[in-house]
Coordinates of C-alpha atoms in Angstrom, one line a residue:
M1 CA 45.5 -7.0 82.3
K2 CA 47.5 -6.7 79.3
T3 CA 46.8 -10.1 78.3
K4 CA 43.3 -8.8 78.7
Q5 CA 43.1 -6.7 77.0
I6 CA 45.1 -7.5 74.0
I7 CA 42.1 -10.7 74.0
I8 CA 39.3 -7.9 73.6
F9 CA 41.7 -6.2 70.7
L10 CA 41.9 -9.6 68.7
L11 CA 38.6 -10.1 69.3
F12 CA 37.2 -6.7 67.4
A13 CA 39.1 -7.1 65.4
G14 CA 37.8 -10.1 64.0
I15 CA 35.2 -9.6 64.0
A16 CA 35.5 -6.2 61.4
G17 CA 37.5 -9.0 59.9
T18 CA 35.1 -10.6 59.2
G19 CA 32.4 -8.1 58.6
Y20 CA 34.7 -6.9 55.7
Y21 CA 35.4 -9.8 54.1
Y22 CA 32.0 -10.2 53.5
R23 CA 30.8 -6.4 52.8
E24 CA 33.3 -6.8 50.1
P25 CA 31.3 -9.6 47.8
I26 CA 28.2 -8.1 48.4
G27 CA 28.8 -5.0 47.1
N28 CA 30.3 -6.1 43.2
F29 CA 26.9 -8.3 43.4
L30 CA 24.6 -4.9 43.5
H31 CA 27.4 -3.1 41.8
L32 CA 27.0 -5.7 39.0
A33 CA 23.4 -5.9 38.5
A34 CA 22.5 -2.3 38.4
D35 CA 25.2 -1.6 35.6
G36 CA 23.6 -4.4 33.3
L37 CA 19.7 -1.9 33.1
R38 CA 19.7 -0.1 30.0
E39 CA 17.2 2.8 28.9
I40 CA 14.6 2.5 26.5
K41 CA 15.6 4.7 23.4
K42 CA 12.6 5.0 21.5
E43 CA 13.4 5.7 17.8
K44 CA 12.4 7.6 15.9
L45 CA 10.6 5.3 12.8
E46 CA 10.8 7.9 9.2
E47 CA 7.4 9.3 7.7
I48 CA 6.2 6.6 5.1
F49 CA 5.6 7.6 2.0
S50 CA 2.2 7.0 -0.1
P51 CA 1.9 6.5 -3.4
A52 CA 0.1 8.8 -5.9
E53 CA -3.2 8.6 -7.1
K54 CA -3.6 6.9 -10.1
R55 CA -5.3 8.7 -13.1
V56 CA -9.2 7.5 -14.9
K57 CA -10.5 10.0 -17.5
T58 CA -14.2 10.1 -18.3
P59 CA -15.3 12.8 -20.2
P60 CA -19.9 13.0 -20.2
P61 CA -21.2 9.9 -21.4
L62 CA -22.4 9.7 -24.9
R63 CA -25.7 9.1 -25.6
K64 CA -27.6 9.4 -29.9
E65 CA -31.4 10.0 -29.7
K66 CA -32.0 9.6 -33.5
N67 CA -34.0 6.3 -34.4
I68 CA -32.3 4.1 -37.8
T69 CA -33.5 1.2 -39.3
Y70 CA -30.2 0.0 -39.0
S71 CA -27.9 -0.5 -36.6
Y72 CA -25.1 -3.1 -35.8
L73 CA -21.4 -2.6 -33.7
T74 CA -18.8 -5.1 -32.8
S75 CA -16.4 -5.1 -31.0
K76 CA -13.2 -5.4 -33.3
G77 CA -13.9 -3.3 -36.0
T78 CA -14.7 -0.5 -32.9
I79 CA -11.4 -1.7 -32.7
Y80 CA -10.6 -1.2 -35.3
E81 CA -12.4 2.3 -35.5
T82 CA -10.3 4.1 -33.1
N83 CA -6.4 2.9 -34.1
R84 CA -7.5 4.1 -37.6
Q85 CA -8.1 7.8 -36.0
R86 CA -4.4 7.2 -33.6
L87 CA -3.0 7.4 -37.2
A88 CA -4.3 9.9 -39.0
N89 CA -3.4 11.4 -35.7
G90 CA -0.2 10.6 -35.3
K91 CA -0.5 8.7 -32.8
K92 CA 0.6 4.5 -32.3
E93 CA -2.0 1.7 -33.0
L94 CA -4.1 1.2 -28.6
K95 CA -3.4 -2.8 -28.3
E96 CA -6.6 -5.1 -27.8
D97 CA -5.4 -6.1 -23.6
T98 CA -8.5 -9.0 -22.7
K99 CA -8.1 -7.9 -19.1
L100 CA -9.9 -4.6 -20.9
N101 CA -12.1 -6.1 -22.6
E102 CA -13.4 -8.1 -20.5
A103 CA -13.6 -4.9 -17.6
A104 CA -15.9 -3.3 -20.8
K105 CA -18.4 -5.9 -21.5
N106 CA -18.5 -6.5 -16.7
K107 CA -19.2 -2.5 -17.8
A108 CA -22.4 -2.9 -20.4
M109 CA -24.1 -5.3 -19.0
D110 CA -24.4 -3.6 -15.2
I111 CA -25.7 -0.9 -17.7
L112 CA -28.9 -2.7 -19.2
A113 CA -28.8 -4.7 -16.3
K114 CA -29.2 -1.2 -13.2
Q115 CA -31.1 0.4 -16.0
Y116 CA -27.9 3.4 -15.4
F117 CA -25.9 5.4 -17.8
D118 CA -23.3 6.6 -16.5
H119 CA -19.5 6.4 -14.6
I120 CA -20.3 5.3 -11.2
A121 CA -22.7 2.6 -10.9
P122 CA -26.0 2.9 -8.9
D123 CA -23.4 0.5 -6.0
G124 CA -21.0 3.2 -6.2
R125 CA -18.4 0.8 -8.7
G126 CA -16.7 3.3 -11.4
P127 CA -13.7 2.4 -14.1
S128 CA -10.7 2.2 -12.2
D129 CA -12.7 -1.0 -9.4
F130 CA -14.6 -3.0 -13.2
V131 CA -10.7 -3.1 -14.4
E132 CA -9.3 -4.0 -11.0
N133 CA -11.8 -7.5 -10.5
T134 CA -10.3 -8.5 -14.2
G135 CA -7.0 -8.5 -12.3
Y136 CA -5.5 -5.8 -14.4
D137 CA -4.0 -3.1 -12.8
Y138 CA -2.6 0.8 -14.1
V139 CA -0.6 3.1 -14.1
T140 CA -3.7 5.5 -16.0
I141 CA -6.9 4.1 -17.1
G142 CA -10.3 5.5 -19.8
E143 CA -13.5 5.3 -20.2
N144 CA -16.5 5.9 -22.8
L145 CA -19.5 4.9 -23.5
A146 CA -21.9 6.2 -26.1
L147 CA -25.7 4.2 -26.1
G148 CA -28.3 4.8 -28.9
N149 CA -28.0 2.9 -32.9
F150 CA -25.5 4.1 -34.4
T151 CA -25.6 2.7 -37.6
D152 CA -21.7 0.9 -37.7
D153 CA -18.8 1.3 -35.5
K154 CA -17.3 3.2 -38.0
D155 CA -20.6 6.3 -37.0
L156 CA -20.0 5.2 -33.3
V157 CA -15.9 6.4 -33.4
Q158 CA -16.8 9.1 -35.2
G159 CA -19.0 10.5 -33.2
W160 CA -17.1 9.7 -30.1
M161 CA -14.1 11.7 -31.6
E162 CA -16.7 14.9 -32.5
S163 CA -17.6 15.1 -28.2
P164 CA -14.1 16.3 -26.7
G165 CA -12.9 14.5 -24.0
H166 CA -13.5 11.2 -25.4
R167 CA -11.5 12.5 -28.3
E168 CA -9.3 13.0 -25.6
N169 CA -9.2 9.1 -24.4
I170 CA -9.1 8.1 -28.5
L171 CA -6.3 10.1 -29.2
D172 CA -5.0 10.3 -25.5
P173 CA -1.0 9.2 -26.6
K174 CA -0.5 8.1 -22.3
F175 CA -2.5 5.1 -23.3
T176 CA -0.8 1.9 -24.9
E177 CA -4.2 -0.5 -24.5
I178 CA -7.2 -0.9 -25.4
G179 CA -10.1 -3.3 -24.5
V180 CA -14.0 -2.5 -26.5
A181 CA -18.1 -4.3 -25.7
V182 CA -20.2 -3.5 -27.7
V183 CA -23.8 -4.9 -26.9
E184 CA -27.7 -4.3 -27.3
G185 CA -30.0 -5.1 -25.7
I186 CA -33.6 -2.5 -23.9
Y187 CA -32.9 0.6 -22.1
E188 CA -35.8 2.6 -21.3
Y189 CA -38.2 -0.2 -22.4
K190 CA -36.3 0.3 -26.5
K191 CA -33.7 -2.2 -28.2
V192 CA -30.4 0.2 -28.1
W193 CA -25.9 -0.8 -28.3
V194 CA -24.1 -0.1 -25.4
A195 CA -20.9 1.0 -26.1
V196 CA -17.7 0.9 -23.9
Q197 CA -14.5 2.0 -24.5
E198 CA -11.4 1.1 -21.9
F199 CA -7.8 2.9 -22.4
G200 CA -4.7 1.8 -20.5
T201 CA -1.7 1.8 -19.8
P202 CA -0.2 -1.4 -17.5
I203 CA 1.5 -1.3 -14.6
T204 CA 4.8 -2.1 -15.9
V205 CA 5.6 0.8 -17.4
C206 CA 6.5 2.8 -14.4
P207 CA 9.4 1.4 -11.9
V208 CA 7.9 -1.7 -9.4
V209 CA 7.1 -1.2 -5.9
E210 CA 7.2 -4.9 -4.2
K211 CA 4.3 -5.1 -1.1
N212 CA 5.6 -7.6 1.0
L213 CA 8.1 -4.6 1.6
K214 CA 5.0 -2.2 3.1
T215 CA 3.6 -4.8 4.8
D216 CA 6.5 -6.2 6.1
V217 CA 7.5 -2.5 7.9
D218 CA 3.8 -2.6 9.4
K219 CA 4.5 -6.0 11.1
N220 CA 7.6 -4.6 12.3
I221 CA 5.6 -1.6 13.6
K222 CA 3.1 -3.0 15.5
V223 CA 6.0 -6.3 17.5
I224 CA 7.8 -3.2 18.4
N225 CA 4.8 -1.3 19.8
E226 CA 3.9 -4.2 22.1
M227 CA 8.1 -4.8 22.5
E228 CA 7.6 -1.5 23.8
E229 CA 5.2 -1.5 26.0
K230 CA 6.4 -4.9 27.6
L231 CA 9.8 -3.6 29.1
K232 CA 8.5 -0.7 30.5
K233 CA 6.2 -3.4 32.3
D234 CA 9.7 -5.5 33.7
R235 CA 11.5 -2.7 34.0
Q236 CA 8.8 -1.5 36.7
Q237 CA 8.9 -5.4 37.8
I238 CA 12.6 -4.6 38.5
D239 CA 12.4 -1.3 39.6
R240 CA 10.3 -3.1 42.4
I241 CA 12.9 -6.2 43.1
K242 CA 15.2 -6.0 46.0
S243 CA 19.1 -5.4 45.2
T244 CA 19.2 -8.0 47.6
D245 CA 17.1 -10.6 45.5
P246 CA 19.0 -13.1 43.8
D247 CA 16.7 -13.3 40.7
R248 CA 17.1 -9.1 40.5
K249 CA 20.6 -10.2 38.3
E250 CA 19.1 -12.8 35.8
K251 CA 16.0 -10.5 35.8
I252 CA 17.6 -7.2 34.3
E253 CA 20.0 -9.1 32.1
K254 CA 16.6 -10.6 30.5
Y255 CA 14.9 -7.0 30.4
N256 CA 18.4 -6.1 28.5
T257 CA 18.6 -8.9 25.5
M258 CA 14.9 -7.6 25.3
V259 CA 16.0 -3.2 25.0
S260 CA 18.9 -5.7 21.8
D261 CA 15.8 -6.4 20.4
Y262 CA 14.0 -3.7 20.8
N263 CA 17.0 -1.5 18.8
D264 CA 18.0 -3.8 16.4
I265 CA 14.3 -4.3 15.1
I266 CA 13.8 -0.9 14.9
R267 CA 17.4 -0.8 12.9
K268 CA 15.6 -2.9 10.8
T269 CA 12.0 -1.4 10.1
K270 CA 13.9 2.1 9.5
E271 CA 16.4 0.0 6.7
K272 CA 12.9 -0.9 5.3
I273 CA 11.0 1.7 5.2
E274 CA 13.5 3.1 3.4
E275 CA 13.9 1.3 0.8
Y276 CA 10.7 1.1 0.6
N277 CA 10.3 5.1 1.0
R278 CA 12.3 4.7 -2.2
Q279 CA 10.5 3.0 -4.1
I280 CA 7.3 4.5 -4.3
A281 CA 10.1 8.1 -4.9
E282 CA 10.7 6.4 -8.3
Y283 CA 7.4 4.4 -8.7
N284 CA 5.1 8.3 -8.3
N285 CA 7.8 10.1 -10.6
C286 CA 7.2 7.9 -13.7
L287 CA 3.5 8.2 -12.6
K288 CA 3.8 11.8 -12.8
N289 CA 4.6 11.0 -17.1
Y290 CA 1.4 9.9 -17.3
Q291 CA -1.1 12.4 -15.7

């Protein structure tokens, strides 16, 4: 009887021992798999600043109705008379710029071709469009327009000087460069001169804003949003996998690697935004001096 009891005891002890031996590794595996699963914690990216609007000064166009027997204008003479007025009023001379000359000529030709007399063309283009199309980048520009048969360059500039808005453009100390075009053509069935002055101050007077920073930020934000969507789907997939599935650990490791990459790109994007905003703030402060 005792021998039988001893055998039964040993048999149960062996089974219990075997069960304990196999439970421990499984318990450790589940522990390792569950502990590594990270939560997505999306950081709020900083607000991205915008550059301030550039100044464009456009007084009402000047039109001379008086008919005269002789009229002749030149761009060089108009620039000379403009600078003569500036020096007489204690202002610095304007430097002639080829791109502004091109913008002025394109504007004058457009006026004659489309038969309008305004700073805004029928197609909606304004002074900034004509200037920017030449590649001239600026912090401020101004445009003076005149139409009619002026005696000469001095008469033309004097006409602008007697008009408050045009005079303000001519004497504005914030302008540093000028472009002029004078074109003779047919307007409303009459032979007349169209004169255009384009005043400007180049963008180089203000600190440079690295455009690639904004491009990089936009790309990163797109990647961040795509990664966030994938992480959510991957997490849902992992949650559906049984804890005993041997693939679960590998999927969790891949998920955690992506979470780390996700957090890293957010950090780098915030740094780029901070630098971009710093440059924009400096640029906008400079721009205020030309408003």
